[in-house]
mmCIF file of C-alpha atoms and ligand atoms in Angstrom:
data_model
loop_
_atom_site.group_PDB
_atom_site.id
_atom_site.type_symbol
_atom_site.label_atom_id
_atom_site.label_comp_id
_atom_site.label_asym_id
_atom_site.label_seq_id
_atom_site.Cartn_x
_atom_site.Cartn_y
_atom_site.Cartn_z
ATOM 1 C CA UNK H 1 -190.692 -90.681 35.762
ATOM 2 C CA UNK H 2 -188.599 -88.961 33.128
ATOM 3 C CA UNK H 3 -190.397 -85.663 33.744
ATOM 4 C CA UNK H 4 -189.825 -86.003 37.456
ATOM 5 C CA UNK H 5 -186.105 -86.526 36.918
ATOM 6 C CA UNK H 6 -185.871 -83.534 34.667
ATOM 7 C CA UNK H 7 -187.742 -81.437 37.195
ATOM 8 C CA UNK H 8 -185.418 -82.543 39.966
ATOM 9 C CA UNK H 9 -182.446 -81.756 37.766
ATOM 10 C CA UNK H 10 -183.796 -78.300 37.008
ATOM 11 C CA UNK H 11 -184.511 -77.716 40.704
ATOM 12 C CA UNK H 12 -181.009 -78.837 41.579
ATOM 13 C CA UNK H 13 -179.489 -76.450 39.103
ATOM 14 C CA UNK H 14 -181.673 -73.638 40.342
ATOM 15 C CA UNK H 15 -180.500 -74.142 43.907
ATOM 16 C CA UNK H 16 -176.855 -74.283 42.796
ATOM 17 C CA UNK H 17 -177.111 -70.910 41.111
ATOM 18 C CA UNK H 18 -179.049 -69.522 44.078
ATOM 19 C CA UNK H 19 -176.273 -70.640 46.431
ATOM 20 C CA UNK H 20 -173.653 -68.923 44.285
ATOM 21 C CA UNK H 21 -175.661 -65.693 44.153
ATOM 22 C CA UNK H 22 -174.195 -63.855 47.186
ATOM 23 C CA UNK H 23 -170.760 -63.607 45.525
ATOM 24 C CA UNK H 24 -172.084 -62.119 42.330
ATOM 25 C CA UNK H 25 -174.582 -59.800 44.015
ATOM 26 C CA UNK H 26 -174.171 -56.077 43.427
ATOM 27 C CA UNK H 27 -172.872 -55.554 46.942
ATOM 28 C CA UNK H 28 -171.218 -58.657 48.412
ATOM 29 C CA UNK H 29 -169.860 -56.584 51.294
ATOM 30 C CA UNK H 30 -173.186 -55.816 52.969
ATOM 31 C CA UNK H 31 -174.029 -53.448 55.791
ATOM 32 C CA UNK H 32 -171.239 -53.456 58.429
ATOM 33 C CA UNK H 33 -173.707 -52.627 61.224
ATOM 34 C CA UNK H 34 -173.423 -54.969 64.220
ATOM 35 C CA UNK H 35 -176.386 -57.360 64.338
ATOM 36 C CA UNK H 36 -175.122 -59.887 66.895
ATOM 37 C CA UNK H 37 -172.129 -60.688 69.035
ATOM 38 C CA UNK H 38 -170.452 -63.628 70.705
ATOM 39 C CA UNK H 39 -167.929 -62.996 73.490
ATOM 40 C CA UNK H 40 -166.507 -59.783 72.037
ATOM 41 C CA UNK H 41 -166.723 -60.855 68.386
ATOM 42 C CA UNK H 42 -169.244 -58.941 66.279
ATOM 43 C CA UNK H 43 -171.297 -60.014 63.261
ATOM 44 C CA UNK H 44 -173.398 -58.197 60.667
ATOM 45 C CA UNK H 45 -176.913 -59.194 59.589
ATOM 46 C CA UNK H 46 -175.426 -61.705 57.098
ATOM 47 C CA UNK H 47 -173.454 -63.412 59.866
ATOM 48 C CA UNK H 48 -170.125 -62.107 58.560
ATOM 49 C CA UNK H 49 -167.567 -60.725 61.016
ATOM 50 C CA UNK H 50 -167.640 -56.964 61.476
ATOM 51 C CA UNK H 51 -165.976 -54.290 63.591
ATOM 52 C CA UNK H 52 -167.354 -52.302 66.492
ATOM 53 C CA UNK H 53 -166.101 -48.878 67.420
ATOM 54 C CA UNK H 54 -167.271 -47.619 70.781
ATOM 55 C CA UNK H 55 -166.830 -44.555 72.953
ATOM 56 C CA UNK H 56 -163.476 -42.780 72.622
ATOM 57 C CA UNK H 57 -162.804 -44.685 69.376
ATOM 58 C CA UNK H 58 -162.192 -47.887 71.342
ATOM 59 C CA UNK H 59 -162.271 -50.777 68.881
ATOM 60 C CA UNK H 60 -163.284 -54.377 69.502
ATOM 61 C CA UNK H 61 -160.438 -56.826 70.194
ATOM 62 C CA UNK H 62 -160.464 -58.367 66.710
ATOM 63 C CA UNK H 63 -160.082 -55.033 64.921
ATOM 64 C CA UNK H 64 -157.088 -54.240 67.117
ATOM 65 C CA UNK H 65 -155.597 -57.687 66.617
ATOM 66 C CA UNK H 66 -156.177 -57.356 62.849
ATOM 67 C CA UNK H 67 -154.316 -54.055 62.843
ATOM 68 C CA UNK H 68 -151.286 -55.754 64.385
ATOM 69 C CA UNK H 69 -151.451 -58.869 62.215
ATOM 70 C CA UNK H 70 -151.972 -56.908 59.011
ATOM 71 C CA UNK H 71 -148.995 -54.715 59.754
ATOM 72 C CA UNK H 72 -146.926 -57.839 60.446
ATOM 73 C CA UNK H 73 -147.754 -59.926 57.349
ATOM 74 C CA UNK H 74 -149.308 -57.806 54.623
ATOM 75 C CA UNK H 75 -147.924 -54.281 54.886
ATOM 76 C CA UNK H 76 -144.675 -55.121 53.062
ATOM 77 C CA UNK H 77 -146.705 -55.082 49.853
ATOM 78 C CA UNK H 78 -149.992 -53.341 50.655
ATOM 79 C CA UNK H 79 -148.459 -50.500 52.634
ATOM 80 C CA UNK H 80 -148.971 -49.601 56.276
ATOM 81 C CA UNK H 81 -152.640 -49.674 57.235
ATOM 82 C CA UNK H 82 -153.503 -51.144 53.832
ATOM 83 C CA UNK H 83 -153.229 -47.951 51.826
ATOM 84 C CA UNK H 84 -151.452 -49.618 48.910
ATOM 85 C CA UNK H 85 -148.086 -49.359 47.191
ATOM 86 C CA UNK H 86 -146.774 -49.190 43.653
ATOM 87 C CA UNK H 87 -147.026 -52.988 43.374
ATOM 88 C CA UNK H 88 -150.039 -54.014 45.465
ATOM 89 C CA UNK H 89 -153.567 -52.562 45.587
ATOM 90 C CA UNK H 90 -154.973 -50.154 48.156
ATOM 91 C CA UNK H 91 -157.068 -52.478 50.299
ATOM 92 C CA UNK H 92 -158.969 -49.592 51.863
ATOM 93 C CA UNK H 93 -160.517 -49.327 48.370
ATOM 94 C CA UNK H 94 -160.615 -53.037 47.483
ATOM 95 C CA UNK H 95 -162.590 -53.990 50.598
ATOM 96 C CA UNK H 96 -165.428 -51.706 49.534
ATOM 97 C CA UNK H 97 -166.352 -54.315 46.920
ATOM 98 C CA UNK H 98 -164.636 -57.540 48.053
ATOM 99 C CA UNK H 99 -166.869 -59.410 50.505
ATOM 100 C CA UNK H 100 -165.907 -61.794 53.296
ATOM 101 C CA UNK H 101 -165.984 -65.007 51.221
ATOM 102 C CA UNK H 102 -163.919 -63.563 48.375
ATOM 103 C CA UNK H 103 -161.468 -62.055 50.845
ATOM 104 C CA UNK H 104 -160.920 -65.462 52.441
ATOM 105 C CA UNK H 105 -160.423 -67.118 49.041
ATOM 106 C CA UNK H 106 -157.885 -64.541 47.902
ATOM 107 C CA UNK H 107 -155.794 -64.706 51.084
ATOM 108 C CA UNK H 108 -155.891 -68.515 51.327
ATOM 109 C CA UNK H 109 -155.231 -69.216 47.633
ATOM 110 C CA UNK H 110 -153.481 -66.083 46.369
ATOM 111 C CA UNK H 111 -154.288 -64.122 43.236
ATOM 112 C CA UNK H 112 -152.357 -63.244 40.092
ATOM 113 C CA UNK H 113 -152.631 -60.786 37.281
ATOM 114 C CA UNK H 114 -149.662 -61.492 35.082
ATOM 115 C CA UNK H 115 -149.490 -60.310 31.486
ATOM 116 C CA UNK H 116 -147.037 -58.546 29.198
ATOM 117 C CA UNK H 117 -147.697 -55.180 30.822
ATOM 118 C CA UNK H 118 -147.519 -56.166 34.483
ATOM 119 C CA UNK H 119 -146.823 -58.923 36.961
ATOM 120 C CA UNK H 120 -148.973 -58.682 40.061
ATOM 121 C CA UNK H 121 -148.691 -61.681 42.359
ATOM 122 C CA UNK H 122 -150.477 -62.015 45.665
ATOM 123 C CA UNK H 123 -148.977 -65.016 47.496
ATOM 124 C CA UNK H 124 -151.170 -67.791 48.972
ATOM 125 C CA UNK H 125 -151.213 -67.708 52.787
ATOM 126 C CA UNK H 126 -153.146 -70.951 53.344
ATOM 127 C CA UNK H 127 -150.139 -72.561 55.088
ATOM 128 C CA UNK H 128 -149.212 -69.543 57.179
ATOM 129 C CA UNK H 129 -150.582 -69.784 60.712
ATOM 130 C CA UNK H 130 -149.666 -66.182 61.497
ATOM 131 C CA UNK H 131 -152.250 -65.231 58.901
ATOM 132 C CA UNK H 132 -154.753 -68.130 58.967
ATOM 133 C CA UNK H 133 -155.272 -68.031 62.746
ATOM 134 C CA UNK H 134 -156.125 -64.317 62.448
ATOM 135 C CA UNK H 135 -157.988 -64.195 59.134
ATOM 136 C CA UNK H 136 -161.190 -62.763 60.632
ATOM 137 C CA UNK H 137 -159.169 -60.236 62.644
ATOM 138 C CA UNK H 138 -157.450 -58.972 59.493
ATOM 139 C CA UNK H 139 -160.783 -58.909 57.659
ATOM 140 C CA UNK H 140 -162.615 -56.797 60.258
ATOM 141 C CA UNK H 141 -159.676 -54.409 60.523
ATOM 142 C CA UNK H 142 -159.622 -53.862 56.739
ATOM 143 C CA UNK H 143 -163.408 -53.600 56.690
ATOM 144 C CA UNK H 144 -163.196 -50.783 59.233
ATOM 145 C CA UNK H 145 -160.457 -49.122 57.174
ATOM 146 C CA UNK H 146 -162.492 -49.370 53.945
ATOM 147 C CA UNK H 147 -165.529 -47.841 55.670
ATOM 148 C CA UNK H 148 -163.446 -44.969 57.023
ATOM 149 C CA UNK H 149 -164.366 -46.055 60.569
ATOM 150 C CA UNK H 150 -160.725 -46.697 61.506
ATOM 151 C CA UNK H 151 -158.095 -44.238 60.312
ATOM 152 C CA UNK H 152 -154.367 -44.608 59.838
ATOM 153 C CA UNK H 153 -152.217 -45.914 62.645
ATOM 154 C CA UNK H 154 -152.855 -47.762 65.862
ATOM 155 C CA UNK H 155 -156.428 -47.756 67.195
ATOM 156 C CA UNK H 156 -156.763 -45.353 70.138
ATOM 157 C CA UNK H 157 -157.804 -48.123 72.528
ATOM 158 C CA UNK H 158 -159.446 -51.525 72.432
ATOM 159 C CA UNK H 159 -161.671 -53.956 74.300
ATOM 160 C CA UNK H 160 -160.006 -56.660 76.408
ATOM 161 C CA UNK H 161 -158.988 -59.888 74.705
ATOM 162 C CA UNK H 162 -161.978 -62.273 74.998
ATOM 163 C CA UNK H 163 -161.532 -65.761 76.508
ATOM 164 C CA UNK H 164 -162.709 -67.258 73.219
ATOM 165 C CA UNK H 165 -159.931 -65.440 71.335
ATOM 166 C CA UNK H 166 -157.354 -66.801 73.794
ATOM 167 C CA UNK H 167 -158.682 -70.369 73.432
ATOM 168 C CA UNK H 168 -158.941 -70.224 69.622
ATOM 169 C CA UNK H 169 -155.471 -68.763 69.315
ATOM 170 C CA UNK H 170 -153.963 -71.495 71.482
ATOM 171 C CA UNK H 171 -155.644 -74.301 69.550
ATOM 172 C CA UNK H 172 -154.915 -72.751 66.140
ATOM 173 C CA UNK H 173 -151.266 -71.872 66.757
ATOM 174 C CA UNK H 174 -150.586 -75.137 68.604
ATOM 175 C CA UNK H 175 -148.002 -75.653 71.356
HETATM 176 C C1 HEC I 1 -145.638 -60.164 48.242
HETATM 177 C C2 HEC I 1 -146.566 -59.066 48.202
HETATM 178 C C3 HEC I 1 -147.928 -59.252 48.892
HETATM 179 C C4 HEC I 1 -148.179 -59.610 50.210
HETATM 180 C C5 HEC I 1 -147.181 -59.957 51.302
HETATM 181 C C6 HEC I 1 -149.614 -59.575 50.355
HETATM 182 N N1 HEC I 1 -150.217 -59.219 49.184
HETATM 183 FE FE1 HEC I 1 -152.222 -59.044 48.832
HETATM 184 N N2 HEC I 1 -151.860 -58.644 46.887
HETATM 185 C C7 HEC I 1 -150.617 -58.481 46.309
HETATM 186 C C8 HEC I 1 -150.769 -58.156 44.887
HETATM 187 C C9 HEC I 1 -149.650 -57.889 43.895
HETATM 188 C C10 HEC I 1 -152.164 -58.145 44.638
HETATM 189 C C11 HEC I 1 -152.875 -57.902 43.289
HETATM 190 C C12 HEC I 1 -153.097 -59.245 42.621
HETATM 191 C C13 HEC I 1 -153.907 -59.135 41.344
HETATM 192 O O1 HEC I 1 -154.109 -58.032 40.855
HETATM 193 O O2 HEC I 1 -154.347 -60.191 40.870
HETATM 194 C C14 HEC I 1 -152.808 -58.438 45.917
HETATM 195 C C15 HEC I 1 -154.187 -58.505 46.090
HETATM 196 C C16 HEC I 1 -154.817 -58.656 47.310
HETATM 197 C C17 HEC I 1 -156.242 -58.597 47.488
HETATM 198 C C18 HEC I 1 -157.260 -58.367 46.368
HETATM 199 C C19 HEC I 1 -157.300 -56.879 46.104
HETATM 200 C C20 HEC I 1 -158.004 -56.509 44.844
HETATM 201 O O3 HEC I 1 -158.330 -55.304 44.691
HETATM 202 O O4 HEC I 1 -158.223 -57.363 43.977
HETATM 203 C C21 HEC I 1 -156.493 -58.779 48.828
HETATM 204 C C22 HEC I 1 -157.845 -58.806 49.525
HETATM 205 C C23 HEC I 1 -155.206 -58.940 49.473
HETATM 206 N N3 HEC I 1 -154.208 -58.862 48.508
HETATM 207 C C24 HEC I 1 -155.041 -59.135 50.835
HETATM 208 C C25 HEC I 1 -153.798 -59.373 51.428
HETATM 209 C C26 HEC I 1 -153.634 -59.687 52.832
HETATM 210 C C27 HEC I 1 -154.749 -59.742 53.855
HETATM 211 C C28 HEC I 1 -152.299 -59.905 53.035
HETATM 212 C C29 HEC I 1 -151.595 -60.333 54.308
HETATM 213 C C30 HEC I 1 -152.067 -61.570 54.905
HETATM 214 C C31 HEC I 1 -151.639 -59.714 51.752
HETATM 215 N N4 HEC I 1 -152.580 -59.396 50.809
HETATM 216 C C32 HEC I 1 -150.270 -59.845 51.553
HETATM 217 C C33 HEC I 1 -149.400 -58.603 46.941
HETATM 218 C C34 HEC I 1 -149.221 -59.003 48.257
#
């Protein structure tokens, strides 16, 4: 009985560390290639949101929406199009190593690096609907920027806004 318990305990611990593995893996970002889609939203092989750039540099709706939302809520510190400023990091570099889960955690909860030499404070946006309702949009836009797939400035053109995006926006933003 005692051995069985210990085995179960060991198994439990093994599965906990296995579940945490994706974040500590060498490349938590993964291949951005589109593996599936759902009404104009694209996903990579890991099931994380990704961008799609089609003919004539037309981007998917979410990348376009992310461009607008990023440049409404984040550019004051991170610079237009995410290229960084003297007091906040260049996200076109950061997103090469920060994966989807870590990105969500940082934006929801904030991040700080405060010591005697510097005071870097990323605010928490968990209560801000203008960011939370568009978190995936902002992520796919920055992912495209970090991969060099989307340059500076406004995307040349974009896919139509999907019905699902309209419905989710209405329910997330509320009346
Ligand atoms: C008030 C200024 C400010 C605003 C607004 C802001 N950030 Fe930040 N952000 C920072 C600072 C400063 C850091 C660095 C924090 C650190 O080093 O711990 C940071 C770090 C980050 C990081 C981690 C980068 C890295 O290399 O570690 C991500 C991702 C990020 N911000 C995304 C966003 C997004 C998305 C938005 C808009 C929703 C946003 N930030 C808005 C100041 C800001």
